[in-house]
Every structure is written in structure tokens, then in C-alpha cells.
Coordinates of C-alpha atoms in Angstrom, one line a residue:
X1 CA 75.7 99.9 84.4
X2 CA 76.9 102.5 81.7
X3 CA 80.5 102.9 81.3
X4 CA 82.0 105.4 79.0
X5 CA 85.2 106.4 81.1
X6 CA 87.4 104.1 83.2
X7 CA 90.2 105.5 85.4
X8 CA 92.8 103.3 86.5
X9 CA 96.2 104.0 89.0
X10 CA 99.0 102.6 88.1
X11 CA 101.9 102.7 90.6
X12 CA 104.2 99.9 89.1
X13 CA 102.8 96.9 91.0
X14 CA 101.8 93.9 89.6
X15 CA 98.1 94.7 90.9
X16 CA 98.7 97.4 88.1
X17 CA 98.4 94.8 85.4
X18 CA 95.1 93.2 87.0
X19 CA 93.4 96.3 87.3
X20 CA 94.6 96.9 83.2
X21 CA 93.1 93.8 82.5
X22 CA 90.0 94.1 84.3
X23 CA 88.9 97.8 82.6
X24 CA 90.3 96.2 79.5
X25 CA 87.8 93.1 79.9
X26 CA 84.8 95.3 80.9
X27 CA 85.8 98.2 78.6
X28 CA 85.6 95.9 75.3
X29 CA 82.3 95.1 76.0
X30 CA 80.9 98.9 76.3
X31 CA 83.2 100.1 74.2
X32 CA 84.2 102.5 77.3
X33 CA 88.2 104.6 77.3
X34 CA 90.3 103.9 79.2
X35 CA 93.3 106.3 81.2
X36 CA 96.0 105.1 83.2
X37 CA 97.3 107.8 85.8
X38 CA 100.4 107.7 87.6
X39 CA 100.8 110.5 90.4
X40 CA 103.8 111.5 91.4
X41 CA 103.5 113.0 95.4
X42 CA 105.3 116.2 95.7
X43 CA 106.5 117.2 99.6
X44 CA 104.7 120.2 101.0
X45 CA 108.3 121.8 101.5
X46 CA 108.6 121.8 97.6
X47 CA 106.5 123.9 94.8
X48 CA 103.7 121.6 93.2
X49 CA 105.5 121.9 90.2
X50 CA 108.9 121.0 91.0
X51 CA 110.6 118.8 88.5
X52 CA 111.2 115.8 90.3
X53 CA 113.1 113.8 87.6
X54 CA 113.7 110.5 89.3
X55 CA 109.9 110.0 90.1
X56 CA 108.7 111.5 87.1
X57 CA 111.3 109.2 85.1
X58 CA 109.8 106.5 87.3
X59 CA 106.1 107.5 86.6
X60 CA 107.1 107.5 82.6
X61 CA 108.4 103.7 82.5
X62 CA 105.1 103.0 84.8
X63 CA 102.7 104.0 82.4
X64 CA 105.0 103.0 79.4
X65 CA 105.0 99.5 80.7
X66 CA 100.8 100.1 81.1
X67 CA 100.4 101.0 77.7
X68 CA 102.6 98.0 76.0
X69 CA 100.3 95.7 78.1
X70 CA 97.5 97.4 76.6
X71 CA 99.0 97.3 73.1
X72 CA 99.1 93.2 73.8
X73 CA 95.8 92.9 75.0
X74 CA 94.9 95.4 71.7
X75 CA 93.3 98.3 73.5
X76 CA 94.2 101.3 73.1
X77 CA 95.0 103.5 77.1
X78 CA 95.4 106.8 77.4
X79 CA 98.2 107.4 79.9
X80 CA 99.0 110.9 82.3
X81 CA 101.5 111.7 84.8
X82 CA 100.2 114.1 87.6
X83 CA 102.1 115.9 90.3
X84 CA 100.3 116.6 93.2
X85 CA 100.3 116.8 97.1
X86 CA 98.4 113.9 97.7
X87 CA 97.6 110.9 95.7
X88 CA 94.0 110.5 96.8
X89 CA 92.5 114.1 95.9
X90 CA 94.2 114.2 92.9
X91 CA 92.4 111.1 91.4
X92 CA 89.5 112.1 92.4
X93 CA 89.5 115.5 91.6
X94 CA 90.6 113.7 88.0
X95 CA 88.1 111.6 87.9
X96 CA 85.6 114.6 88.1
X97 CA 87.4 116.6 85.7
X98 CA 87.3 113.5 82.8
X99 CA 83.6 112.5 83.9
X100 CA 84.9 109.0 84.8
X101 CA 81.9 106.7 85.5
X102 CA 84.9 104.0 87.0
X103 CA 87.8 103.5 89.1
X104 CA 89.6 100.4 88.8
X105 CA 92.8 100.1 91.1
X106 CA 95.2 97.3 92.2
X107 CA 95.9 97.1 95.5
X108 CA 99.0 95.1 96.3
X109 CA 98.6 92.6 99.4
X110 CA 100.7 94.8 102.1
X111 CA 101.1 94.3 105.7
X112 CA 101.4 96.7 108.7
X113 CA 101.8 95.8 112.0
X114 CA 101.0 92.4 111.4
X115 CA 97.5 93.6 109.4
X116 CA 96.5 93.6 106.3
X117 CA 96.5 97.6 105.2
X118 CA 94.6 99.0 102.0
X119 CA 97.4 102.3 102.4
X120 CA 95.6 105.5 102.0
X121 CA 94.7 106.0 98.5
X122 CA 92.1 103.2 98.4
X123 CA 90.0 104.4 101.3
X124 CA 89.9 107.6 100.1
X125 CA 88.8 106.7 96.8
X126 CA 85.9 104.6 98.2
X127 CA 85.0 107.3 100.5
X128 CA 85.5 110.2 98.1
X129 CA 85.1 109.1 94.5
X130 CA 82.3 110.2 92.4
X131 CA 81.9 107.3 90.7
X132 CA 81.7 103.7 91.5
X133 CA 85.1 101.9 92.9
X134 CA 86.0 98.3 92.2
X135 CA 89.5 97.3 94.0
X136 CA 92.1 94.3 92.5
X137 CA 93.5 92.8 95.6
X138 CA 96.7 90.7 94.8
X139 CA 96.8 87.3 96.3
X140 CA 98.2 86.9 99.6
X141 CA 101.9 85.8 99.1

């Protein structure tokens, strides 16, 4: 499997750092970049590019915190910040526009109504992606 370009969501979990340290471990082995994205979801009832400080503040530490974990596993990450409608169509529609051959994303163990729920952006991604998907689950607590 050739990998050039690895995409991985970062929303400030700890499933964040797992994914990181996944595409770091494959990455370093095909020599492959890596970019860390954080999307910050903007309300319908808003314009798209509505300075949101508080989440965009948010998004910043996110990715700051992403790229000092990549700095100690000595890799260099390029990190973005995206606003956009939906969280799901915007990393994809990323991934085509940066020709990403992989998504790696953490996906923090959540419950709803009593199930163990993926949330939306991870089923999207494996049914939309253009690329191949590989999911970090966190352990259950």
C-alpha cells in the first residue's frame, strides 16, 4: 500500500493522540506527510465565515497540542483549522483536495442510549472517503 498523504482529525480527545501516533508509526516508514485538521462546525443560521473565536481558539490549542506531540515523537505535522457546515464533507472534500491516500481518526468510546455510537463523522468518512479509512477506537472505560 502506497502512502504519500495521511489525513488525521483531531478534535481534542485522547483518541487524537492514537490516531497521531499511528500515522506517525506508518508514516516513518514511507516517508508519507502528515496534516492534522480540526473543523470548526458553523450553524446554518450563521455565514460560513463567521469568526467564531471561542471554537477557533479551541481548534488552535487542539492542533497546537497535535503538533508538540509530533515534535516529541520527531515528525514533523502540518496542522489546518477549517470552518465548515458539517464536519464530515469537509474532510472529505479535504482529503480530495490534498490527494490524501489515508485517513486516520480516533474515535473516543461514546455511549448513546445505552449503545456504543461511532457519532457521525466516522460513518461518513467510511462511506464517503476517497481513500482508505482506518479508525483508533479508545478503550472502553
Amino acid at each position: 500500500m502506497e502512502v504519500r498523504r495521511v489525513l488525521v482529525p483531531v478534535r481534542g480527545t485522547q483518541a487524537d493522540d492514537w490516531a497521531l501516533e499511528l500515522a506517525v508509526s506508518l508514516s516513518r516508514k514511507k516517508g508519507a506527510h502528515i496534516l492534522a485538521v480540526y473543523v470548526v462546525e458553523v450553524s446554518r443560521s450563521l455565514p460560513l465565515d463567521v469568526q467564531i473565536s471561542a471554537e477557533v481558539r479551541q481548534g488552535n490549542q487542539v492542533l497546537d497540542r497535535i503538533q508538540g506531540l509530533a515534535n516529541d515523537l520527531d515528525y514533523e505535522v502540518e496542522a489546518d483549522l477549517l470552518q465548515a457546515r458539517e464536519v464530515g464533507p469537509a474532510l472529505v472534500d479535504e482529503a480530495v483536495e490534498k490527494g490524501v491516500d489515508l485517513i486516520i481518526m480516533g474515535v473516543p468510546y461514546k455511549r448513546r442510549f445505552g449503545e456504543f455510537s461511532l457519532g457521525r463523522v466516522a460513518p461518513y468518512l467510511l462511506k464517503n472517503a476517497p481513500c482508505r479509512v482506518l479508525l483508533v477506537r479508545e478503550p472502553q472505560p
